[in-house]
mmCIF file of C-alpha atoms in Angstrom:
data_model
loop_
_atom_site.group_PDB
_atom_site.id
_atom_site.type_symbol
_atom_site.label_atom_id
_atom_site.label_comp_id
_atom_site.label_asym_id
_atom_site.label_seq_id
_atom_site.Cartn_x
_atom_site.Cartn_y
_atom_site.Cartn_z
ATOM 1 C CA UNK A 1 -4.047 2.022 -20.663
ATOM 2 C CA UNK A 2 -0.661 0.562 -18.747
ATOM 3 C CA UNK A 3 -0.903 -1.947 -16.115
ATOM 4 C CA UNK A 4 1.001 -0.714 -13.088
ATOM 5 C CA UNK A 5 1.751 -2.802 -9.657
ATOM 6 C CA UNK A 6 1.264 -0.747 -6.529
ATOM 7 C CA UNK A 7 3.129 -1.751 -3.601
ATOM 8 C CA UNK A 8 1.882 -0.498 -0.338
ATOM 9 C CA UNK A 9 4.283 -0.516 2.399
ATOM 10 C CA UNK A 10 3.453 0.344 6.487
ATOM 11 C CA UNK A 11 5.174 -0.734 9.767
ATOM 12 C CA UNK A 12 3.368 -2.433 11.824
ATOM 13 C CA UNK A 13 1.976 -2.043 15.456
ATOM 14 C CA UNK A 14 4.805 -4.711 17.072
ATOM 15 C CA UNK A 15 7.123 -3.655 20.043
ATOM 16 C CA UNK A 16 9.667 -3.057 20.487
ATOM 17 C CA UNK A 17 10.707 -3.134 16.718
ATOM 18 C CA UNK A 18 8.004 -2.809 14.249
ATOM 19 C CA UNK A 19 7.777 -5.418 11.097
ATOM 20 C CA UNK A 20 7.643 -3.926 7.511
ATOM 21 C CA UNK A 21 4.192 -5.040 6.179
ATOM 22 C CA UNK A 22 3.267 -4.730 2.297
ATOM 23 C CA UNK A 23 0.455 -5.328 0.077
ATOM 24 C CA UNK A 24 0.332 -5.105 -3.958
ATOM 25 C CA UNK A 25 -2.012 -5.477 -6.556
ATOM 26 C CA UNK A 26 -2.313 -4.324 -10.130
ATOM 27 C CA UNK A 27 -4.346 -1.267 -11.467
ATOM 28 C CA UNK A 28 -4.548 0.520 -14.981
ATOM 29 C CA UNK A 29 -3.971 3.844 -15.457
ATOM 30 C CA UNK A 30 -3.742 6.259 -18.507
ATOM 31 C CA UNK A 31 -0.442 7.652 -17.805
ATOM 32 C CA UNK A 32 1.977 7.229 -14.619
ATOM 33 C CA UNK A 33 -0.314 7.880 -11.868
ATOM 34 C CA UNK A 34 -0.537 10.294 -9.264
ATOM 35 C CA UNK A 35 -0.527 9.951 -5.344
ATOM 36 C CA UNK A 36 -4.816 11.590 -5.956
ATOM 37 C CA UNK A 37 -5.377 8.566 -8.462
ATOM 38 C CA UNK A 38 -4.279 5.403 -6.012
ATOM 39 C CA UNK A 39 -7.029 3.749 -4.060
ATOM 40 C CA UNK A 40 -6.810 3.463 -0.367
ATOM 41 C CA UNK A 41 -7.083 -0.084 0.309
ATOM 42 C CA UNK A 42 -7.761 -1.836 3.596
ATOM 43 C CA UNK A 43 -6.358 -4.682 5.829
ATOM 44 C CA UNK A 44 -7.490 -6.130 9.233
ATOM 45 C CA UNK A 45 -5.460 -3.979 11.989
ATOM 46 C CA UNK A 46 -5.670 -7.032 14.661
ATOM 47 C CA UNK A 47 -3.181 -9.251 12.603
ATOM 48 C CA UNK A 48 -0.338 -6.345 12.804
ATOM 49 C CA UNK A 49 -1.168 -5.234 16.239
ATOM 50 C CA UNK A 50 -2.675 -1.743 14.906
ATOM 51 C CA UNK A 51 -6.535 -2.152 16.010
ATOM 52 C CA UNK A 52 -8.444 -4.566 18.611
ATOM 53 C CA UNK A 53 -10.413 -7.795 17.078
ATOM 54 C CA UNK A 54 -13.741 -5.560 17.723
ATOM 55 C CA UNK A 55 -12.695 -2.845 15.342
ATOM 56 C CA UNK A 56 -10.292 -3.752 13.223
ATOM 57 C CA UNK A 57 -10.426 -2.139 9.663
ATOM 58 C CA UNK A 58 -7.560 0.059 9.000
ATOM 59 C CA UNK A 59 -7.008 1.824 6.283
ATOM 60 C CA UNK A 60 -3.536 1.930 3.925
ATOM 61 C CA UNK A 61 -4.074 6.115 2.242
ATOM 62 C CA UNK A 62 -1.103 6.250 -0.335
ATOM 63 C CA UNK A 63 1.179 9.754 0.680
ATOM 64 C CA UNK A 64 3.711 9.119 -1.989
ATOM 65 C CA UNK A 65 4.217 7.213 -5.785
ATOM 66 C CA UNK A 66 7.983 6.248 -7.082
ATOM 67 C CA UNK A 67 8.332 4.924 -10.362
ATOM 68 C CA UNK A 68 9.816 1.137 -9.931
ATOM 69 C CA UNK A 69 13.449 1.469 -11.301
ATOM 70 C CA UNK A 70 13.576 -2.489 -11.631
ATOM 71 C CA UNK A 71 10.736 -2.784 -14.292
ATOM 72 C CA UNK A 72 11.641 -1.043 -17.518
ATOM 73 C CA UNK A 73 7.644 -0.900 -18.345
ATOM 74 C CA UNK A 74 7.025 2.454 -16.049
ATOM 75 C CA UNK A 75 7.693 5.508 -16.786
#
């Protein structure tokens, strides 16, 4: 199995311009993974404006995967 960092990358809920927000970690996978094999992965909405403090879960669903040009270890 390969060790692969996924970057997850959102705008957030500010206005009038909206700040890029990102989270990573690192996950193994067989081969190069597919958008079906990433986890979704939550964050607390009321710290980027997305949710009120009452309900605040969101939830990151991954919609596309790009090998990482800069790191000769993925395919």
């Amino acid at each position: 199995m390969a060790k692969y960092k996924l970057d997850y990358i959102w705008l957030d809920g500010y206005s009038p311009v909206p700040n890029l927000r990102t989270k990573c970690c690192i996950k193994e996978f067989d081969s190069f993974p597919e958008v079906a094999d990433l986890p979704e992965w939550g964050f607390d909405g009321s710290s980027t404006q997305q949710a009120d403090g009452s309900d605040s879960d969101c939830v990151l669903k991954p919609v596309a995967v790009y090998p990482d040009s800069t790191n000769s270890n993925q395919a």
